[in-house]
C-alpha cells in the first residue's frame, strides 16, 4: 500500500481509494499512477510513459496528454496549481 495525500494505492489489488472510499480507475490510468508514485519527485519523460505503458505500440502525443489529464481528474488535481502531478516544461511530468 502506498499513501500519498489523501489517497491510498493498493498495487496488488489494483485499487485506488480516497478516505477509505474506492475510486474507479481505468487500467492504463492505474499503470500511469503506479509509474508516478514509484518515482516520487523524479521527472518522468513522455518517452518513459510510452516505454512503460505502450511498449512496442505506436501512440500519439495526444494519447499521453489525454491519459495525464484523465489521471488529474481522478485525483482532482489542477494542472495550474498541482498537488500531485506537476508538468515540467519540455521534460515531462513529476509526482510532487
mmCIF file with all atom_site columns, C-alpha atoms in Angstrom:
data_model
loop_
_atom_site.group_PDB
_atom_site.id
_atom_site.type_symbol
_atom_site.label_atom_id
_atom_site.label_alt_id
_atom_site.label_comp_id
_atom_site.label_asym_id
_atom_site.label_entity_id
_atom_site.label_seq_id
_atom_site.pdbx_PDB_ins_code
_atom_site.Cartn_x
_atom_site.Cartn_y
_atom_site.Cartn_z
_atom_site.occupancy
_atom_site.B_iso_or_equiv
_atom_site.pdbx_formal_charge
_atom_site.auth_seq_id
_atom_site.auth_comp_id
_atom_site.auth_asym_id
_atom_site.auth_atom_id
_atom_site.pdbx_PDB_model_num
ATOM 1  C CA . UNK A 1 1  ? 0.000   0.000  0.000   1.00 0.00 ? 1  UNK A CA 1
ATOM 2  C CA . UNK A 1 2  ? 1.241   3.430  -0.950  1.00 0.00 ? 2  UNK A CA 1
ATOM 3  C CA . UNK A 1 3  ? -0.084  6.576  0.743   1.00 0.00 ? 3  UNK A CA 1
ATOM 4  C CA . UNK A 1 4  ? 0.062   9.968  -0.947  1.00 0.00 ? 4  UNK A CA 1
ATOM 5  C CA . UNK A 1 5  ? -2.003  12.928 0.142   1.00 0.00 ? 5  UNK A CA 1
ATOM 6  C CA . UNK A 1 6  ? -5.462  11.642 1.000   1.00 0.00 ? 6  UNK A CA 1
ATOM 7  C CA . UNK A 1 7  ? -5.115  8.667  -1.350  1.00 0.00 ? 7  UNK A CA 1
ATOM 8  C CA . UNK A 1 8  ? -4.170  5.033  -0.815  1.00 0.00 ? 8  UNK A CA 1
ATOM 9  C CA . UNK A 1 9  ? -2.901  2.974  -3.723  1.00 0.00 ? 9  UNK A CA 1
ATOM 10 C CA . UNK A 1 10 ? -3.045  -0.806 -3.442  1.00 0.00 ? 10 UNK A CA 1
ATOM 11 C CA . UNK A 1 11 ? -0.831  -2.110 -6.244  1.00 0.00 ? 11 UNK A CA 1
ATOM 12 C CA . UNK A 1 12 ? -1.588  -5.780 -5.543  1.00 0.00 ? 12 UNK A CA 1
ATOM 13 C CA . UNK A 1 13 ? -5.360  -5.320 -5.767  1.00 0.00 ? 13 UNK A CA 1
ATOM 14 C CA . UNK A 1 14 ? -5.146  -2.533 -8.410  1.00 0.00 ? 14 UNK A CA 1
ATOM 15 C CA . UNK A 1 15 ? -7.267  -0.240 -6.253  1.00 0.00 ? 15 UNK A CA 1
ATOM 16 C CA . UNK A 1 16 ? -7.212  3.445  -5.517  1.00 0.00 ? 16 UNK A CA 1
ATOM 17 C CA . UNK A 1 17 ? -9.093  4.864  -2.575  1.00 0.00 ? 17 UNK A CA 1
ATOM 18 C CA . UNK A 1 18 ? -9.599  8.265  -1.045  1.00 0.00 ? 18 UNK A CA 1
ATOM 19 C CA . UNK A 1 19 ? -10.580 8.472  2.619   1.00 0.00 ? 19 UNK A CA 1
ATOM 20 C CA . UNK A 1 20 ? -11.492 4.761  2.597   1.00 0.00 ? 20 UNK A CA 1
ATOM 21 C CA . UNK A 1 21 ? -13.758 5.164  -0.453  1.00 0.00 ? 21 UNK A CA 1
ATOM 22 C CA . UNK A 1 22 ? -12.672 3.185  -3.509  1.00 0.00 ? 22 UNK A CA 1
ATOM 23 C CA . UNK A 1 23 ? -12.396 5.226  -6.708  1.00 0.00 ? 23 UNK A CA 1
ATOM 24 C CA . UNK A 1 24 ? -12.988 3.773  -10.156 1.00 0.00 ? 24 UNK A CA 1
ATOM 25 C CA . UNK A 1 25 ? -9.805  3.906  -12.222 1.00 0.00 ? 25 UNK A CA 1
ATOM 26 C CA . UNK A 1 26 ? -9.068  2.503  -15.667 1.00 0.00 ? 26 UNK A CA 1
ATOM 27 C CA . UNK A 1 27 ? -6.154  0.045  -16.003 1.00 0.00 ? 27 UNK A CA 1
ATOM 28 C CA . UNK A 1 28 ? -3.934  2.439  -18.049 1.00 0.00 ? 28 UNK A CA 1
ATOM 29 C CA . UNK A 1 29 ? -4.559  5.242  -15.563 1.00 0.00 ? 29 UNK A CA 1
ATOM 30 C CA . UNK A 1 30 ? -3.646  2.891  -12.737 1.00 0.00 ? 30 UNK A CA 1
ATOM 31 C CA . UNK A 1 31 ? -0.410  1.938  -14.532 1.00 0.00 ? 31 UNK A CA 1
ATOM 32 C CA . UNK A 1 32 ? 0.457   5.610  -15.034 1.00 0.00 ? 32 UNK A CA 1
ATOM 33 C CA . UNK A 1 33 ? -0.260  6.422  -11.383 1.00 0.00 ? 33 UNK A CA 1
ATOM 34 C CA . UNK A 1 34 ? 1.900   3.499  -10.296 1.00 0.00 ? 34 UNK A CA 1
ATOM 35 C CA . UNK A 1 35 ? 4.725   4.785  -12.517 1.00 0.00 ? 35 UNK A CA 1
ATOM 36 C CA . UNK A 1 36 ? 4.495   8.190  -10.807 1.00 0.00 ? 36 UNK A CA 1
ATOM 37 C CA . UNK A 1 37 ? 4.215   7.005  -7.199  1.00 0.00 ? 37 UNK A CA 1
ATOM 38 C CA . UNK A 1 38 ? 7.122   4.594  -7.585  1.00 0.00 ? 38 UNK A CA 1
ATOM 39 C CA . UNK A 1 39 ? 9.363   7.523  -8.583  1.00 0.00 ? 39 UNK A CA 1
ATOM 40 C CA . UNK A 1 40 ? 8.304   10.499 -6.450  1.00 0.00 ? 40 UNK A CA 1
ATOM 41 C CA . UNK A 1 41 ? 9.948   13.808 -7.382  1.00 0.00 ? 41 UNK A CA 1
ATOM 42 C CA . UNK A 1 42 ? 11.639  12.236 -10.419 1.00 0.00 ? 42 UNK A CA 1
ATOM 43 C CA . UNK A 1 43 ? 10.912  13.652 -13.849 1.00 0.00 ? 43 UNK A CA 1
ATOM 44 C CA . UNK A 1 44 ? 9.042   11.077 -15.936 1.00 0.00 ? 44 UNK A CA 1
ATOM 45 C CA . UNK A 1 45 ? 9.521   11.836 -19.616 1.00 0.00 ? 45 UNK A CA 1
ATOM 46 C CA . UNK A 1 46 ? 6.930   11.252 -22.290 1.00 0.00 ? 46 UNK A CA 1
ATOM 47 C CA . UNK A 1 47 ? 9.242   8.538  -23.615 1.00 0.00 ? 47 UNK A CA 1
ATOM 48 C CA . UNK A 1 48 ? 9.282   6.864  -20.175 1.00 0.00 ? 48 UNK A CA 1
ATOM 49 C CA . UNK A 1 49 ? 5.489   6.821  -20.238 1.00 0.00 ? 49 UNK A CA 1
ATOM 50 C CA . UNK A 1 50 ? 5.467   5.343  -23.737 1.00 0.00 ? 50 UNK A CA 1
ATOM 51 C CA . UNK A 1 51 ? 8.046   2.689  -22.830 1.00 0.00 ? 51 UNK A CA 1
ATOM 52 C CA . UNK A 1 52 ? 6.242   1.652  -19.651 1.00 0.00 ? 52 UNK A CA 1
ATOM 53 C CA . UNK A 1 53 ? 2.618   1.790  -20.774 1.00 0.00 ? 53 UNK A CA 1
ATOM 54 C CA . UNK A 1 54 ? 2.704   1.157  -24.507 1.00 0.00 ? 54 UNK A CA 1
ATOM 55 C CA . UNK A 1 55 ? 5.940   -0.713 -25.222 1.00 0.00 ? 55 UNK A CA 1
ATOM 56 C CA . UNK A 1 56 ? 6.161   -1.584 -28.901 1.00 0.00 ? 56 UNK A CA 1
ATOM 57 C CA . UNK A 1 57 ? 2.994   0.313  -29.842 1.00 0.00 ? 57 UNK A CA 1
ATOM 58 C CA . UNK A 1 58 ? 2.519   3.453  -31.867 1.00 0.00 ? 58 UNK A CA 1
ATOM 59 C CA . UNK A 1 59 ? 0.867   6.104  -29.736 1.00 0.00 ? 59 UNK A CA 1
ATOM 60 C CA . UNK A 1 60 ? 0.303   9.788  -30.419 1.00 0.00 ? 60 UNK A CA 1
ATOM 61 C CA . UNK A 1 61 ? 1.345   12.607 -28.098 1.00 0.00 ? 61 UNK A CA 1
ATOM 62 C CA . UNK A 1 62 ? -2.328  13.374 -27.697 1.00 0.00 ? 62 UNK A CA 1
ATOM 63 C CA . UNK A 1 63 ? -2.873  9.946  -26.092 1.00 0.00 ? 63 UNK A CA 1
ATOM 64 C CA . UNK A 1 64 ? -0.305  10.796 -23.411 1.00 0.00 ? 64 UNK A CA 1
ATOM 65 C CA . UNK A 1 65 ? -1.831  14.252 -22.858 1.00 0.00 ? 65 UNK A CA 1
ATOM 66 C CA . UNK A 1 66 ? -5.283  12.724 -22.502 1.00 0.00 ? 66 UNK A CA 1
ATOM 67 C CA . UNK A 1 67 ? -4.083  9.996  -20.114 1.00 0.00 ? 67 UNK A CA 1
ATOM 68 C CA . UNK A 1 68 ? -2.336  12.521 -17.841 1.00 0.00 ? 68 UNK A CA 1
ATOM 69 C CA . UNK A 1 69 ? -5.407  14.813 -17.965 1.00 0.00 ? 69 UNK A CA 1
ATOM 70 C CA . UNK A 1 70 ? -7.688  11.895 -17.040 1.00 0.00 ? 70 UNK A CA 1
ATOM 71 C CA . UNK A 1 71 ? -5.424  10.925 -14.142 1.00 0.00 ? 71 UNK A CA 1
ATOM 72 C CA . UNK A 1 72 ? -5.538  14.500 -12.900 1.00 0.00 ? 72 UNK A CA 1
ATOM 73 C CA . UNK A 1 73 ? -9.349  14.324 -12.998 1.00 0.00 ? 73 UNK A CA 1
ATOM 74 C CA . UNK A 1 74 ? -9.365  11.147 -10.896 1.00 0.00 ? 74 UNK A CA 1
ATOM 75 C CA . UNK A 1 75 ? -7.052  12.829 -8.373  1.00 0.00 ? 75 UNK A CA 1
ATOM 76 C CA . UNK A 1 76 ? -8.969  16.159 -8.559  1.00 0.00 ? 76 UNK A CA 1
ATOM 77 C CA . UNK A 1 77 ? -5.614  17.774 -9.367  1.00 0.00 ? 77 UNK A CA 1
ATOM 78 C CA . UNK A 1 78 ? -5.495  21.187 -11.053 1.00 0.00 ? 78 UNK A CA 1
ATOM 79 C CA . UNK A 1 79 ? -2.637  21.448 -13.597 1.00 0.00 ? 79 UNK A CA 1
ATOM 80 C CA . UNK A 1 80 ? -2.361  25.203 -12.912 1.00 0.00 ? 80 UNK A CA 1
ATOM 81 C CA . UNK A 1 81 ? -1.952  24.601 -9.184  1.00 0.00 ? 81 UNK A CA 1
ATOM 82 C CA . UNK A 1 82 ? -0.873  20.944 -8.899  1.00 0.00 ? 82 UNK A CA 1
ATOM 83 C CA . UNK A 1 83 ? -0.876  18.995 -5.665  1.00 0.00 ? 83 UNK A CA 1
ATOM 84 C CA . UNK A 1 84 ? 0.175   15.676 -7.193  1.00 0.00 ? 84 UNK A CA 1
ATOM 85 C CA . UNK A 1 85 ? 1.259   15.815 -10.855 1.00 0.00 ? 85 UNK A CA 1
ATOM 86 C CA . UNK A 1 86 ? 3.407   18.697 -11.993 1.00 0.00 ? 86 UNK A CA 1
ATOM 87 C CA . UNK A 1 87 ? 4.176   19.387 -15.652 1.00 0.00 ? 87 UNK A CA 1
ATOM 88 C CA . UNK A 1 88 ? 7.876   20.041 -16.192 1.00 0.00 ? 88 UNK A CA 1
ATOM 89 C CA . UNK A 1 89 ? 8.030   22.021 -19.466 1.00 0.00 ? 89 UNK A CA 1
ATOM 90 C CA . UNK A 1 90 ? 9.953   20.297 -22.271 1.00 0.00 ? 90 UNK A CA 1
ATOM 91 C CA . UNK A 1 91 ? 10.919  17.449 -19.905 1.00 0.00 ? 91 UNK A CA 1
ATOM 92 C CA . UNK A 1 92 ? 7.812   15.550 -18.767 1.00 0.00 ? 92 UNK A CA 1
ATOM 93 C CA . UNK A 1 93 ? 5.921   15.183 -15.503 1.00 0.00 ? 93 UNK A CA 1
ATOM 94 C CA . UNK A 1 94 ? 6.751   14.782 -11.829 1.00 0.00 ? 94 UNK A CA 1
ATOM 95 C CA . UNK A 1 95 ? 4.834   13.374 -8.853  1.00 0.00 ? 95 UNK A CA 1
ATOM 96 C CA . UNK A 1 96 ? 5.083   16.009 -6.132  1.00 0.00 ? 96 UNK A CA 1
#
